[in-house]
CSV table of C-alpha atoms in Angstrom, one decimal:
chain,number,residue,atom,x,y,z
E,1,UNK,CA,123.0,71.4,186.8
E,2,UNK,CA,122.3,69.6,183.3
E,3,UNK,CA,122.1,73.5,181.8
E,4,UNK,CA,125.7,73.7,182.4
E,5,UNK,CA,126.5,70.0,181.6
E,6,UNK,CA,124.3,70.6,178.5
E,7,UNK,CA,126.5,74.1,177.8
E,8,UNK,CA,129.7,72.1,178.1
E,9,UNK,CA,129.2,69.3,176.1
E,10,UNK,CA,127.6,71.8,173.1
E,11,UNK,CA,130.6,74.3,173.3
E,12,UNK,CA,132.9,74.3,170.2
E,13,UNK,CA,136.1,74.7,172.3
E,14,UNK,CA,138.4,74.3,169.1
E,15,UNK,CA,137.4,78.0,168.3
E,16,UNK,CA,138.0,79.4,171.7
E,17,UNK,CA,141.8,81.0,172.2
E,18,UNK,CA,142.9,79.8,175.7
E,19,UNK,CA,146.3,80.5,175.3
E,20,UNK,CA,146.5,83.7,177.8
E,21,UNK,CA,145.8,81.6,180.6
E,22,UNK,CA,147.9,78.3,179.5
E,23,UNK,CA,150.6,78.2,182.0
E,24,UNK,CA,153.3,75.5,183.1
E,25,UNK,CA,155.3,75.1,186.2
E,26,UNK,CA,157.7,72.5,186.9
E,27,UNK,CA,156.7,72.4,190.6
E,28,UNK,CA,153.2,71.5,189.8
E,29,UNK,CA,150.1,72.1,187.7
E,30,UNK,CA,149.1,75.2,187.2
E,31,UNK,CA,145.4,77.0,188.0
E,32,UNK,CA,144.0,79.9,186.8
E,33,UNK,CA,140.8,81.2,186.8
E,34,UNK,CA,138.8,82.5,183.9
E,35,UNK,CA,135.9,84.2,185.5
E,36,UNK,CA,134.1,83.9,188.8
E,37,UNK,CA,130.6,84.9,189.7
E,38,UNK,CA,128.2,84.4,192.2
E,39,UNK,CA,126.9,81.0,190.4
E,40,UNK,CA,130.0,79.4,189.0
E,41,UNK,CA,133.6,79.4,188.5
E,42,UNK,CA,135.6,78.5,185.4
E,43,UNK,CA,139.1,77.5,185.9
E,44,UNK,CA,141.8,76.6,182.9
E,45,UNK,CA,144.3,74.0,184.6
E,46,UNK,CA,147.7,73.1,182.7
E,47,UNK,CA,149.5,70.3,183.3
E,48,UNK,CA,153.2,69.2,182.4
E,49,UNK,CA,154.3,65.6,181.6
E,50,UNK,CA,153.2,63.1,184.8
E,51,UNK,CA,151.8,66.8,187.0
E,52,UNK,CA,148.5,65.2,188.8
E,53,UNK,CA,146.3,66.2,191.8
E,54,UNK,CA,146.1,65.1,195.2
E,55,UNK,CA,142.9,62.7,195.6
E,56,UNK,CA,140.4,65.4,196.4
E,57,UNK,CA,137.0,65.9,196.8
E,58,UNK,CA,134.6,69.3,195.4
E,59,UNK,CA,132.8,70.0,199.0
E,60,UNK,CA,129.6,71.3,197.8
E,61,UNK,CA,130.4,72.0,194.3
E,62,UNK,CA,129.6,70.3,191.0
E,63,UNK,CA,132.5,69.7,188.4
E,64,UNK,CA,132.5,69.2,184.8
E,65,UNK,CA,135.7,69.4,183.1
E,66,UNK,CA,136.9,69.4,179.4
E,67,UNK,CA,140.1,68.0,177.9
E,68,UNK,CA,141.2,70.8,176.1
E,69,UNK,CA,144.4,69.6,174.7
E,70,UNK,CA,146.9,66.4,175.8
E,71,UNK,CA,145.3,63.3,177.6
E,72,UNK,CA,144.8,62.9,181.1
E,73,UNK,CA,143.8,60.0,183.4
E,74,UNK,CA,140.6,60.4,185.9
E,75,UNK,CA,141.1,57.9,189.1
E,76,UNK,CA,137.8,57.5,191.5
E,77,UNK,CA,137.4,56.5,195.1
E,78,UNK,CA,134.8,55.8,197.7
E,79,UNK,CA,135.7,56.1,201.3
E,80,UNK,CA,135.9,52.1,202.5
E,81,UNK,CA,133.1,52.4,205.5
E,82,UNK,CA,131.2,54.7,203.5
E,83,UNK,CA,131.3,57.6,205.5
E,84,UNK,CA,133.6,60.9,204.9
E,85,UNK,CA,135.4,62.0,207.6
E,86,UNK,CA,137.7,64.9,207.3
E,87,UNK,CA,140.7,63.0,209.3
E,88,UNK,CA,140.7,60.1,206.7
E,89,UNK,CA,143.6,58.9,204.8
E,90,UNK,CA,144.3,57.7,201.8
E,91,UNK,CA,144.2,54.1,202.9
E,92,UNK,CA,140.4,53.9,203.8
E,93,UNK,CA,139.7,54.8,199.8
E,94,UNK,CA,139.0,52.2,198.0
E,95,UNK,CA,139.4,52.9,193.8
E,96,UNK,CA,136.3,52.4,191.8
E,97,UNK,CA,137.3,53.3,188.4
E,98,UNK,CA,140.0,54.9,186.4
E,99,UNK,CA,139.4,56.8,182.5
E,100,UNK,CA,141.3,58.1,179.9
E,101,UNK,CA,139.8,61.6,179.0
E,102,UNK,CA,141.1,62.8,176.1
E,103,UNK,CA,140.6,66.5,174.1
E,104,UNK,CA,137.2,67.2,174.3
E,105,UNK,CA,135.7,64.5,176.4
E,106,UNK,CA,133.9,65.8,179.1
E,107,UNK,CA,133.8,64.2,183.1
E,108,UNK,CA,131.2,65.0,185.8
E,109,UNK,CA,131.6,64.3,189.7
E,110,UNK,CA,130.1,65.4,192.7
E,111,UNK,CA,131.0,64.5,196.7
E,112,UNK,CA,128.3,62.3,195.9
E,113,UNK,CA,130.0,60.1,192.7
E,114,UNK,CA,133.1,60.2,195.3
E,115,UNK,CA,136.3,61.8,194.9
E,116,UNK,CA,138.9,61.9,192.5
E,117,UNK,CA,142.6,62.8,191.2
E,118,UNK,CA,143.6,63.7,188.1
E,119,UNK,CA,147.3,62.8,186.2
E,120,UNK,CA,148.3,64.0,182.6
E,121,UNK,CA,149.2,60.8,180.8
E,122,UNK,CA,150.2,62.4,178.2
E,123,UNK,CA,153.5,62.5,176.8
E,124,UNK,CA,153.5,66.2,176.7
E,125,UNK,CA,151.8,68.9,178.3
E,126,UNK,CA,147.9,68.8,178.9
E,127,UNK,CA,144.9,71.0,179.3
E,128,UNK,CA,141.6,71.2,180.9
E,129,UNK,CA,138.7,73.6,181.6
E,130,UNK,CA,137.3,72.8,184.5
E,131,UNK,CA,133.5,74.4,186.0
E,132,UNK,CA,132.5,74.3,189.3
E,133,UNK,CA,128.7,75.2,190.1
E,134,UNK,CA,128.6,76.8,192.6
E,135,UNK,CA,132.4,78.1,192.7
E,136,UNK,CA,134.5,75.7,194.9
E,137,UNK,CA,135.3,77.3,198.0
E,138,UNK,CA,136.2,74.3,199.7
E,139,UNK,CA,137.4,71.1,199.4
E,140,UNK,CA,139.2,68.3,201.6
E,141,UNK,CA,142.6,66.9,199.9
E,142,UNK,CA,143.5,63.5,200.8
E,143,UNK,CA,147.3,62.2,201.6
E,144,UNK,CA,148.8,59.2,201.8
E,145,UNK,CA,149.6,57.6,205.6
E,146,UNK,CA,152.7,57.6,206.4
E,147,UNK,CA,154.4,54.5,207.1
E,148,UNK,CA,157.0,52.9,208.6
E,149,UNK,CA,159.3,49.9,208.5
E,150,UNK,CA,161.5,48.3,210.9
């Protein structure tokens, strides 16, 4: 794992041209994947003004992602009785911390540093490479309860 974190943090990504697989949608952020092997997967994500993620977790994957361009926001949670369940909802996260990662700053997180979402903050568009180790083939998305008033 620290190969790849290592790679990542010692890639010159200025002088790497992206720009075929930048690609917005008003309906939500956009994913599209670079390469994919047996080992890894490396995904470009772009984001429009205020796009996020849904609070997510990696299942058994390891993610380091790279602001290419833009700035986003990084919000993390820890499951309240400390114990995932797959039937969980939003309100039994509790949020430990929130960053600002802007181009080129790099973020780590496994199941095991908890889960997080992701929102552009920026006033524009954003970008981020994103590498899972080994490729993410699952992952849980959490959603808010629904809740009623009368």
């Amino acid at each position: 794992m620290n190969d790849y974190l290592d790679v990542m943090k010692n890639t010159s990504f200025s002088d790497i041209d992206f720009s075929s697989y930048i690609q917005f949608q008003k309906n939500g952020y956009t994913r599209n994947s670079i390469i994919r092997t047996d080992e890894f997967e490396l995904i470009l994500i772009s984001w429009m003004n205020c796009q996020q993620s849904a609070i997510h977790d990696h299942g058994d994957s390891e993610c380091i992602m790279v602001c290419l361009n833009g700035k986003l926001s990084e919000n993390r949670y820890i499951f309240s009785n400390n114990q995932k369940t797959e039937a969980i909802n939003i309100d039994d996260l509790v949020k430990v911390s929130s960053k600002t990662i802007v181009q080129f700053d790099i973020s780590h997180i496994n199941n095991k540093l908890g889960i997080h979402e992701i929102l552009n903050v920026n006033s524009d568009y954003s970008v981020s490479l994103h590498l899972y180790i080994p490729y993410m083939d699952t992952s849980i998305s959490y959603k808010p309860a629904l809740h009623f008033f009368e």
